[in-house]
Amino acid sequence: VQLQASGGGLVQAGGSLRLACAASGLSLGKYYMGWFRQAPGKERDLVAAISWSGRITQYADSVQGRFTISRDFAKGTVYLQMNSLNVEDTAIYYCAATEKSMTGDYDYWGQGTLVTVSS
């Protein structure tokens, strides 16, 4: 199983980025997918998650209304659209997959992509 995260970069506050997570070696339709982030000196937290069907999504309070998680089964890719970014969103973002539940332990992890938001 491989999860390849991409799309991070430097953006000014108020701007937008779209992260992508390309999955291989697993059937995307059987896995819950999540985006996590870890800021310097902080724990890694779940930012957004999506069910195996794509019909159910969940977001951290801090990103609700600004971030959108989606999945493209044909491309085997999960996206995180991030709008109205602020400096507190600066972190390494990881995508992950699990068969168990959206908010439980995740089994497979991507390598992370750095998002830096400047003021």
PDB file of C-alpha atoms in Angstrom:
ATOM      1  CA  VAL A   1       0.000   0.000   0.000  1.00  0.00           C
ATOM      2  CA  GLN A   2       1.284   3.431  -0.914  1.00  0.00           C
ATOM      3  CA  LEU A   3      -0.175   6.838  -0.190  1.00  0.00           C
ATOM      4  CA  GLN A   4       1.498   9.716  -1.973  1.00  0.00           C
ATOM      5  CA  ALA A   5       0.598  13.173  -0.684  1.00  0.00           C
ATOM      6  CA  SER A   6       1.257  16.286  -2.734  1.00  0.00           C
ATOM      7  CA  GLY A   7       0.155  19.881  -3.171  1.00  0.00           C
ATOM      8  CA  GLY A   8       1.722  21.558  -0.175  1.00  0.00           C
ATOM      9  CA  GLY A   9       3.581  24.825  -0.445  1.00  0.00           C
ATOM     10  CA  LEU A  10       3.836  28.403   0.701  1.00  0.00           C
ATOM     11  CA  VAL A  11       0.712  30.541   0.600  1.00  0.00           C
ATOM     12  CA  GLN A  12      -0.318  33.869   2.062  1.00  0.00           C
ATOM     13  CA  ALA A  13      -2.984  34.096   4.720  1.00  0.00           C
ATOM     14  CA  GLY A  14      -6.403  34.086   3.125  1.00  0.00           C
ATOM     15  CA  GLY A  15      -5.228  31.980   0.227  1.00  0.00           C
ATOM     16  CA  SER A  16      -6.062  28.458  -0.875  1.00  0.00           C
ATOM     17  CA  LEU A  17      -4.310  25.168  -1.546  1.00  0.00           C
ATOM     18  CA  ARG A  18      -5.492  21.769  -2.671  1.00  0.00           C
ATOM     19  CA  LEU A  19      -3.749  18.701  -1.359  1.00  0.00           C
ATOM     20  CA  ALA A  20      -3.945  15.377  -3.155  1.00  0.00           C
ATOM     21  CA  CYS A  21      -3.335  11.855  -1.896  1.00  0.00           C
ATOM     22  CA  ALA A  22      -2.817   9.219  -4.558  1.00  0.00           C
ATOM     23  CA  ALA A  23      -3.474   5.710  -3.274  1.00  0.00           C
ATOM     24  CA  SER A  24      -2.101   2.526  -4.757  1.00  0.00           C
ATOM     25  CA  GLY A  25      -2.172  -1.067  -3.617  1.00  0.00           C
ATOM     26  CA  LEU A  26      -5.577  -0.767  -2.001  1.00  0.00           C
ATOM     27  CA  SER A  27      -9.178  -0.620  -3.104  1.00  0.00           C
ATOM     28  CA  LEU A  28     -10.142   2.946  -2.266  1.00  0.00           C
ATOM     29  CA  GLY A  29     -13.809   2.049  -1.986  1.00  0.00           C
ATOM     30  CA  LYS A  30     -13.135  -0.119   1.047  1.00  0.00           C
ATOM     31  CA  TYR A  31     -11.190   2.405   3.106  1.00  0.00           C
ATOM     32  CA  TYR A  32     -11.932   5.429   5.204  1.00  0.00           C
ATOM     33  CA  MET A  33      -9.496   8.169   4.317  1.00  0.00           C
ATOM     34  CA  GLY A  34      -8.245  10.943   6.520  1.00  0.00           C
ATOM     35  CA  TRP A  35      -6.066  14.011   6.436  1.00  0.00           C
ATOM     36  CA  PHE A  36      -4.030  14.743   9.528  1.00  0.00           C
ATOM     37  CA  ARG A  37      -1.664  17.551  10.343  1.00  0.00           C
ATOM     38  CA  GLN A  38       1.185  18.110  12.738  1.00  0.00           C
ATOM     39  CA  ALA A  39       2.443  21.557  13.593  1.00  0.00           C
ATOM     40  CA  PRO A  40       5.883  22.078  15.185  1.00  0.00           C
ATOM     41  CA  GLY A  41       5.847  21.007  18.822  1.00  0.00           C
ATOM     42  CA  LYS A  42       2.284  19.696  18.616  1.00  0.00           C
ATOM     43  CA  GLU A  43       0.627  16.329  18.275  1.00  0.00           C
ATOM     44  CA  ARG A  44      -0.706  15.025  15.008  1.00  0.00           C
ATOM     45  CA  ASP A  45      -4.434  15.684  14.765  1.00  0.00           C
ATOM     46  CA  LEU A  46      -7.186  14.561  12.463  1.00  0.00           C
ATOM     47  CA  VAL A  47      -8.269  17.424  10.213  1.00  0.00           C
ATOM     48  CA  ALA A  48     -10.808  15.777   7.935  1.00  0.00           C
ATOM     49  CA  ALA A  49     -12.041  12.300   7.117  1.00  0.00           C
ATOM     50  CA  ILE A  50     -14.288  10.729   4.538  1.00  0.00           C
ATOM     51  CA  SER A  51     -16.156   7.450   4.520  1.00  0.00           C
ATOM     52  CA  TRP A  52     -15.478   4.639   2.101  1.00  0.00           C
ATOM     53  CA  SER A  53     -18.569   5.625   0.116  1.00  0.00           C
ATOM     54  CA  GLY A  54     -17.693   9.311   0.100  1.00  0.00           C
ATOM     55  CA  ARG A  55     -21.111  10.218   1.488  1.00  0.00           C
ATOM     56  CA  ILE A  56     -20.003  10.989   5.040  1.00  0.00           C
ATOM     57  CA  THR A  57     -17.368  13.534   5.986  1.00  0.00           C
ATOM     58  CA  GLN A  58     -16.072  14.822   9.280  1.00  0.00           C
ATOM     59  CA  TYR A  59     -13.984  17.871  10.112  1.00  0.00           C
ATOM     60  CA  ALA A  60     -12.087  19.294  13.013  1.00  0.00           C
ATOM     61  CA  ASP A  61     -13.796  22.365  14.465  1.00  0.00           C
ATOM     62  CA  SER A  62     -10.837  24.524  13.499  1.00  0.00           C
ATOM     63  CA  VAL A  63     -11.286  23.847   9.768  1.00  0.00           C
ATOM     64  CA  GLN A  64     -15.044  23.402   9.508  1.00  0.00           C
ATOM     65  CA  GLY A  65     -16.393  25.555   6.703  1.00  0.00           C
ATOM     66  CA  ARG A  66     -12.937  26.243   5.253  1.00  0.00           C
ATOM     67  CA  PHE A  67     -11.664  22.793   4.263  1.00  0.00           C
ATOM     68  CA  THR A  68     -13.367  20.204   2.082  1.00  0.00           C
ATOM     69  CA  ILE A  69     -12.358  16.560   1.743  1.00  0.00           C
ATOM     70  CA  SER A  70     -13.386  14.615  -1.336  1.00  0.00           C
ATOM     71  CA  ARG A  71     -12.430  11.477  -3.176  1.00  0.00           C
ATOM     72  CA  ASP A  72     -12.200  10.511  -6.832  1.00  0.00           C
ATOM     73  CA  PHE A  73     -12.603   6.759  -7.166  1.00  0.00           C
ATOM     74  CA  ALA A  74     -11.635   6.738 -10.822  1.00  0.00           C
ATOM     75  CA  LYS A  75      -8.313   8.420 -10.066  1.00  0.00           C
ATOM     76  CA  GLY A  76      -7.765   6.645  -6.747  1.00  0.00           C
ATOM     77  CA  THR A  77      -7.158  10.008  -5.143  1.00  0.00           C
ATOM     78  CA  VAL A  78      -8.401  11.872  -2.089  1.00  0.00           C
ATOM     79  CA  TYR A  79      -8.293  15.659  -1.987  1.00  0.00           C
ATOM     80  CA  LEU A  80      -8.273  18.308   0.682  1.00  0.00           C
ATOM     81  CA  GLN A  81      -9.349  21.712  -0.548  1.00  0.00           C
ATOM     82  CA  MET A  82      -8.170  24.341   1.917  1.00  0.00           C
ATOM     83  CA  ASN A  83      -9.586  27.857   1.713  1.00  0.00           C
ATOM     84  CA  SER A  84      -9.185  30.942   3.873  1.00  0.00           C
ATOM     85  CA  LEU A  85      -5.908  29.647   5.196  1.00  0.00           C
ATOM     86  CA  ASN A  86      -4.383  31.251   8.262  1.00  0.00           C
ATOM     87  CA  VAL A  87      -1.003  30.956   9.945  1.00  0.00           C
ATOM     88  CA  GLU A  88      -2.399  28.398  12.406  1.00  0.00           C
ATOM     89  CA  ASP A  89      -2.887  26.017   9.485  1.00  0.00           C
ATOM     90  CA  THR A  90       0.875  25.782   9.003  1.00  0.00           C
ATOM     91  CA  ALA A  91       1.836  22.129   9.463  1.00  0.00           C
ATOM     92  CA  ILE A  92       2.898  18.951   7.768  1.00  0.00           C
ATOM     93  CA  TYR A  93      -0.204  17.332   6.329  1.00  0.00           C
ATOM     94  CA  TYR A  94      -0.500  13.559   6.100  1.00  0.00           C
ATOM     95  CA  CYS A  95      -3.049  11.388   4.395  1.00  0.00           C
ATOM     96  CA  ALA A  96      -3.976   8.044   5.886  1.00  0.00           C
ATOM     97  CA  ALA A  97      -6.232   5.072   5.288  1.00  0.00           C
ATOM     98  CA  THR A  98      -8.059   2.606   7.481  1.00  0.00           C
ATOM     99  CA  GLU A  99     -10.708  -0.063   7.120  1.00  0.00           C
ATOM    100  CA  LYS A 100     -11.954   0.394  10.680  1.00  0.00           C
ATOM    101  CA  SER A 101     -13.545   3.801  11.252  1.00  0.00           C
ATOM    102  CA  MET A 102     -13.090   7.455  10.348  1.00  0.00           C
ATOM    103  CA  THR A 103     -12.012   8.523  13.818  1.00  0.00           C
ATOM    104  CA  GLY A 104     -10.133   5.418  14.940  1.00  0.00           C
ATOM    105  CA  ASP A 105      -6.599   4.272  14.371  1.00  0.00           C
ATOM    106  CA  TYR A 106      -5.302   4.545  10.829  1.00  0.00           C
ATOM    107  CA  ASP A 107      -3.214   1.769   9.344  1.00  0.00           C
ATOM    108  CA  TYR A 108      -1.508   3.289   6.319  1.00  0.00           C
ATOM    109  CA  TRP A 109       0.195   6.657   6.090  1.00  0.00           C
ATOM    110  CA  GLY A 110       1.601   8.881   3.374  1.00  0.00           C
ATOM    111  CA  GLN A 111       4.862  10.719   3.688  1.00  0.00           C
ATOM    112  CA  GLY A 112       3.451  14.169   4.453  1.00  0.00           C
ATOM    113  CA  THR A 113       3.411  17.441   2.582  1.00  0.00           C
ATOM    114  CA  LEU A 114       4.362  20.772   4.141  1.00  0.00           C
ATOM    115  CA  VAL A 115       1.911  23.659   4.156  1.00  0.00           C
ATOM    116  CA  THR A 116       3.253  27.031   5.221  1.00  0.00           C
ATOM    117  CA  VAL A 117       0.921  29.996   5.578  1.00  0.00           C
ATOM    118  CA  SER A 118       2.545  33.402   5.837  1.00  0.00           C
ATOM    119  CA  SER A 119       0.927  36.455   7.420  1.00  0.00           C
TER     120      SER A 119
END
